[in-house]
Amino acid sequence: MDTLTALHQRFSANHFAADRPVSAEVLEQLIDAARQAPSAFNLQQARFFAVQDLSARQALRAVAYNQAKVEEAPLVIVVLGDLQAHEHFADITHADQIAGIYDQALGDYFVQAAQSTYSNPDRAHDEAIRSGALAAMNLMNAATALGLVTGPMIGFDQAKFKEMFKISDRYLPVIMITIGYNAPGNWPKKTRLPIEKLLVRDGRPNQDHTFSTR
Ligand SMILES: Cc1cc2nc3c(=O)[nH]c(=O)nc-3n(C[C@H](O)[C@H](O)[C@H](O)COP(=O)(O)O)c2cc1C
């Protein structure tokens, strides 16, 4: 399936086929697609916490305000963002240097710039959310292309989730995604605002620009 078709076909699912697990190979493909997302400096903050075991999904459901799909989906992935990615960034710049993408002087500059930027916890937080969200979207589009359906969710108690699964404070929950195969009862994809309400076509400095609200 091409990218545009996947973007248009994706919808948020509530129901998943009970008898169709997601294979280990497909899980690998999903994470491989997710990790292709860009991140600031290539910090790659996104981490993926998969829950598959039924009793674990039942426990997860309890911290997701009892949303049934968390138990019914055969695979749930919580995307996390590493708040300390900048502290280990030299490993990544080293890999990029070995790959011949840039030299050590530029790598050292990136490391210094990333550390000074993201030692500010607010900026590290925002960037973890931003990078995690991009990776999550890649994952959902890849899932659509592979014939799966997905449901993004922020309706869970993040503190309780971290406590239940012993997730360190280093990792910020970004979004939970229920994943499986389609089942009857799902709504189709919802409507979207018209492009005219979303787009400033030709932004110019020192001019007023407004988005239509009607
Ligand atoms: C950040 C985010 C959080 C969401 N949280 C929930 C949730 O907790 N429970 C739920 O049923 N749907 C949740 N959704 C799904 C949205 O309701 C859904 O994407 C939206 O209504 C558009 O539906 P569509 O993707 O099928 O067009 C969430 C979506 C996003 C992007």
GROMACS .gro file of C-alpha atoms and ligand atoms in nm:
model
  245
    1MET     CA    1   0.000   0.000   0.000
    2ASP     CA    2   0.140   0.341  -0.086
    3THR     CA    3   0.183   0.607   0.179
    4LEU     CA    4  -0.105   0.832   0.077
    5THR     CA    5  -0.347   0.540   0.070
    6ALA     CA    6  -0.237   0.438   0.420
    7LEU     CA    7  -0.275   0.794   0.548
    8HIS     CA    8  -0.630   0.811   0.414
    9GLN     CA    9  -0.734   0.461   0.520
   10ARG     CA   10  -0.613   0.481   0.881
   11PHE     CA   11  -0.890   0.527   1.135
   12SER     CA   12  -0.904   0.494   1.511
   13ALA     CA   13  -1.027   0.146   1.598
   14ASN     CA   14  -1.219   0.038   1.904
   15HIS     CA   15  -1.270  -0.328   1.810
   16PHE     CA   16  -1.012  -0.589   1.718
   17ALA     CA   17  -1.046  -0.945   1.589
   18ALA     CA   18  -1.021  -1.168   1.895
   19ASP     CA   19  -0.872  -1.463   1.706
   20ARG     CA   20  -0.592  -1.285   1.518
   21PRO     CA   21  -0.273  -1.218   1.711
   22VAL     CA   22  -0.003  -0.990   1.575
   23SER     CA   23   0.306  -1.192   1.484
   24ALA     CA   24   0.655  -1.121   1.613
   25GLU     CA   25   0.759  -1.041   1.254
   26VAL     CA   26   0.488  -0.779   1.218
   27LEU     CA   27   0.582  -0.624   1.553
   28GLU     CA   28   0.939  -0.597   1.426
   29GLN     CA   29   0.816  -0.431   1.105
   30LEU     CA   30   0.613  -0.179   1.303
   31ILE     CA   31   0.907  -0.075   1.518
   32ASP     CA   32   1.136  -0.066   1.216
   33ALA     CA   33   0.892   0.176   1.051
   34ALA     CA   34   0.848   0.381   1.369
   35ARG     CA   35   1.221   0.431   1.413
   36GLN     CA   36   1.248   0.587   1.066
   37ALA     CA   37   1.074   0.899   1.201
   38PRO     CA   38   1.287   1.210   1.231
   39SER     CA   39   1.390   1.356   1.567
   40ALA     CA   40   1.571   1.677   1.660
   41PHE     CA   41   1.947   1.624   1.610
   42ASN     CA   42   1.858   1.257   1.544
   43LEU     CA   43   1.832   1.209   1.921
   44GLN     CA   44   1.581   0.923   1.869
   45GLN     CA   45   1.402   0.960   2.200
   46ALA     CA   46   1.114   0.724   2.114
   47ARG     CA   47   1.099   0.390   2.294
   48PHE     CA   48   0.831   0.126   2.248
   49PHE     CA   49   0.685  -0.073   2.536
   50ALA     CA   50   0.478  -0.360   2.397
   51VAL     CA   51   0.220  -0.542   2.607
   52GLN     CA   52   0.085  -0.867   2.462
   53ASP     CA   53   0.018  -1.112   2.742
   54LEU     CA   54  -0.357  -1.124   2.822
   55SER     CA   55  -0.322  -1.077   3.197
   56ALA     CA   56  -0.080  -0.788   3.136
   57ARG     CA   57  -0.334  -0.630   2.900
   58GLN     CA   58  -0.603  -0.675   3.163
   59ALA     CA   59  -0.380  -0.496   3.413
   60LEU     CA   60  -0.313  -0.222   3.159
   61ARG     CA   61  -0.686  -0.184   3.098
   62ALA     CA   62  -0.731  -0.104   3.465
   63VAL     CA   63  -0.496   0.196   3.439
   64ALA     CA   64  -0.662   0.300   3.109
   65TYR     CA   65  -0.990   0.390   3.277
   66ASN     CA   66  -1.124   0.045   3.193
   67GLN     CA   67  -1.126   0.104   2.816
   68ALA     CA   68  -1.207  -0.244   2.685
   69LYS     CA   69  -0.997  -0.217   2.370
   70VAL     CA   70  -0.681  -0.224   2.578
   71GLU     CA   71  -0.765  -0.580   2.676
   72GLU     CA   72  -0.922  -0.678   2.344
   73ALA     CA   73  -0.639  -0.564   2.117
   74PRO     CA   74  -0.378  -0.842   2.093
   75LEU     CA   75  -0.098  -0.588   2.099
   76VAL     CA   76  -0.070  -0.259   2.286
   77ILE     CA   77   0.234  -0.039   2.243
   78VAL     CA   78   0.304   0.248   2.477
   79VAL     CA   79   0.536   0.495   2.306
   80LEU     CA   80   0.775   0.649   2.556
   81GLY     CA   81   1.011   0.943   2.520
   82ASP     CA   82   1.359   0.931   2.669
   83LEU     CA   83   1.404   1.250   2.870
   84GLN     CA   84   1.778   1.191   2.899
   85ALA     CA   85   1.852   1.107   2.536
   86HIS     CA   86   2.089   1.405   2.511
   87GLU     CA   87   2.318   1.250   2.774
   88HIS     CA   88   2.384   0.949   2.554
   89PHE     CA   89   2.381   1.129   2.225
   90ALA     CA   90   2.755   1.085   2.156
   91ASP     CA   91   2.685   0.716   2.078
   92ILE     CA   92   2.453   0.825   1.797
   93THR     CA   93   2.682   1.093   1.656
   94HIS     CA   94   2.962   0.835   1.663
   95ALA     CA   95   2.748   0.595   1.457
   96ASP     CA   96   2.669   0.875   1.211
   97GLN     CA   97   3.042   0.951   1.183
   98ILE     CA   98   3.126   0.584   1.123
   99ALA     CA   99   2.858   0.584   0.853
  100GLY     CA  100   3.044   0.875   0.691
  101ILE     CA  101   2.753   1.117   0.722
  102TYR     CA  102   2.947   1.393   0.902
  103ASP     CA  103   3.286   1.437   1.064
  104GLN     CA  104   3.382   1.435   1.431
  105ALA     CA  105   3.400   1.812   1.463
  106LEU     CA  106   3.037   1.845   1.355
  107GLY     CA  107   2.939   1.548   1.574
  108ASP     CA  108   3.102   1.715   1.876
  109TYR     CA  109   2.919   2.035   1.798
  110PHE     CA  110   2.585   1.848   1.781
  111VAL     CA  111   2.651   1.678   2.114
  112GLN     CA  112   2.736   2.007   2.282
  113ALA     CA  113   2.434   2.183   2.131
  114ALA     CA  114   2.194   1.902   2.224
  115GLN     CA  115   2.324   1.887   2.578
  116SER     CA  116   2.292   2.258   2.634
  117THR     CA  117   1.941   2.263   2.481
  118TYR     CA  118   1.793   1.959   2.653
  119SER     CA  119   1.950   2.002   2.996
  120ASN     CA  120   1.645   2.229   3.027
  121PRO     CA  121   1.380   1.976   3.145
  122ASP     CA  122   1.093   2.162   2.976
  123ARG     CA  123   1.266   2.144   2.641
  124ALA     CA  124   1.357   1.778   2.691
  125HIS     CA  125   0.992   1.710   2.778
  126ASP     CA  126   0.856   1.888   2.471
  127GLU     CA  127   1.106   1.722   2.241
  128ALA     CA  128   1.032   1.376   2.382
  129ILE     CA  129   0.662   1.432   2.311
  130ARG     CA  130   0.734   1.569   1.964
  131SER     CA  131   0.967   1.286   1.864
  132GLY     CA  132   0.748   1.022   2.024
  133ALA     CA  133   0.441   1.155   1.841
  134LEU     CA  134   0.618   1.142   1.505
  135ALA     CA  135   0.732   0.785   1.570
  136ALA     CA  136   0.381   0.688   1.682
  137MET     CA  137   0.232   0.825   1.361
  138ASN     CA  138   0.486   0.631   1.154
  139LEU     CA  139   0.390   0.320   1.346
  140MET     CA  140   0.017   0.367   1.288
  141ASN     CA  141   0.062   0.435   0.917
  142ALA     CA  142   0.286   0.131   0.881
  143ALA     CA  143   0.025  -0.077   1.065
  144THR     CA  144  -0.241   0.037   0.819
  145ALA     CA  145  -0.016  -0.052   0.526
  146LEU     CA  146   0.032  -0.399   0.679
  147GLY     CA  147  -0.344  -0.456   0.705
  148LEU     CA  148  -0.378  -0.381   1.076
  149VAL     CA  149  -0.594  -0.129   1.256
  150THR     CA  150  -0.483   0.094   1.543
  151GLY     CA  151  -0.623   0.311   1.819
  152PRO     CA  152  -0.419   0.597   1.962
  153MET     CA  153  -0.500   0.672   2.327
  154ILE     CA  154  -0.397   0.915   2.594
  155GLY     CA  155  -0.680   0.805   2.823
  156PHE     CA  156  -0.464   0.626   3.074
  157ASP     CA  157  -0.313   0.720   3.407
  158GLN     CA  158   0.049   0.766   3.315
  159ALA     CA  159   0.179   0.764   3.672
  160LYS     CA  160  -0.006   0.440   3.749
  161PHE     CA  161   0.115   0.286   3.423
  162LYS     CA  162   0.475   0.366   3.512
  163GLU     CA  163   0.429   0.229   3.860
  164MET     CA  164   0.259  -0.090   3.741
  165PHE     CA  165   0.521  -0.173   3.480
  166LYS     CA  166   0.815  -0.032   3.676
  167ILE     CA  167   0.902   0.227   3.412
  168SER     CA  168   1.175   0.466   3.524
  169ASP     CA  169   1.106   0.840   3.545
  170ARG     CA  170   1.358   0.879   3.266
  171TYR     CA  171   1.085   0.769   3.021
  172LEU     CA  172   0.783   0.987   2.955
  173PRO     CA  173   0.466   0.812   2.833
  174VAL     CA  174   0.375   0.981   2.504
  175ILE     CA  175   0.083   0.777   2.374
  176MET     CA  176  -0.067   0.430   2.394
  177ILE     CA  177  -0.159   0.250   2.070
  178THR     CA  178  -0.390  -0.050   2.055
  179ILE     CA  179  -0.312  -0.268   1.753
  180GLY     CA  180  -0.471  -0.570   1.588
  181TYR     CA  181  -0.688  -0.678   1.296
  182ASN     CA  182  -1.020  -0.518   1.212
  183ALA     CA  183  -1.345  -0.645   1.361
  184PRO     CA  184  -1.711  -0.549   1.308
  185GLY     CA  185  -1.844  -0.244   1.487
  186ASN     CA  186  -1.570   0.007   1.423
  187TRP     CA  187  -1.666   0.357   1.321
  188PRO     CA  188  -1.523   0.468   0.986
  189LYS     CA  189  -1.262   0.737   0.990
  190LYS     CA  190  -1.413   1.061   1.118
  191THR     CA  191  -1.460   1.380   0.921
  192ARG     CA  192  -1.182   1.632   0.877
  193LEU     CA  193  -1.195   2.011   0.869
  194PRO     CA  194  -1.177   2.153   0.517
  195ILE     CA  195  -0.834   2.256   0.391
  196GLU     CA  196  -0.953   2.616   0.369
  197LYS     CA  197  -0.975   2.629   0.749
  198LEU     CA  198  -0.635   2.476   0.800
  199LEU     CA  199  -0.405   2.647   0.559
  200VAL     CA  200  -0.249   2.990   0.524
  201ARG     CA  201  -0.142   2.961   0.164
  202ASP     CA  202   0.114   3.235   0.137
  203GLY     CA  203   0.237   3.366   0.472
  204ARG     CA  204   0.422   3.698   0.454
  205PRO     CA  205   0.605   3.896   0.724
  206ASN     CA  206   0.430   4.192   0.884
  207GLN     CA  207   0.087   4.093   0.756
  208ASP     CA  208  -0.209   3.979   0.958
  209HIS     CA  209  -0.299   3.616   0.902
  210THR     CA  210  -0.604   3.449   1.042
  211PHE     CA  211  -0.750   3.105   1.015
  212SER     CA  212  -1.115   3.090   0.929
  213THR     CA  213  -1.317   2.960   1.222
  214ARG     CA  214  -1.651   2.928   1.041
  215LIG     C1  215  -0.343   1.209   2.136
  215LIG     C2  216  -0.466   1.125   2.116
  215LIG     C3  217  -0.530   1.069   2.226
  215LIG     C4  218  -0.643   0.988   2.209
  215LIG     N1  219  -0.697   0.927   2.319
  215LIG     C5  220  -0.800   0.842   2.302
  215LIG     C6  221  -0.851   0.767   2.411
  215LIG     O1  222  -0.800   0.772   2.522
  215LIG     N2  223  -0.957   0.686   2.390
  215LIG     C7  224  -1.014   0.673   2.267
  215LIG     O2  225  -1.110   0.597   2.253
  215LIG     N3  226  -0.966   0.740   2.160
  215LIG     C8  227  -0.859   0.823   2.174
  215LIG     N4  228  -0.806   0.888   2.066
  215LIG     C9  229  -0.863   0.865   1.931
  215LIG    C10  230  -0.937   0.989   1.878
  215LIG     O3  231  -1.061   1.003   1.939
  215LIG    C11  232  -0.950   0.975   1.726
  215LIG     O4  233  -0.821   0.970   1.669
  215LIG    C12  234  -1.026   1.089   1.665
  215LIG     O5  235  -1.158   1.089   1.710
  215LIG    C13  236  -1.025   1.082   1.512
  215LIG     O6  237  -1.075   0.957   1.472
  215LIG     P1  238  -1.023   0.891   1.336
  215LIG     O7  239  -0.877   0.877   1.353
  215LIG     O8  240  -1.093   0.757   1.327
  215LIG     O9  241  -1.064   0.980   1.227
  215LIG    C14  242  -0.695   0.966   2.080
  215LIG    C15  243  -0.629   1.023   1.969
  215LIG    C16  244  -0.516   1.098   1.986
  215LIG    C17  245  -0.445   1.152   1.865
   0.00000   0.00000   0.00000
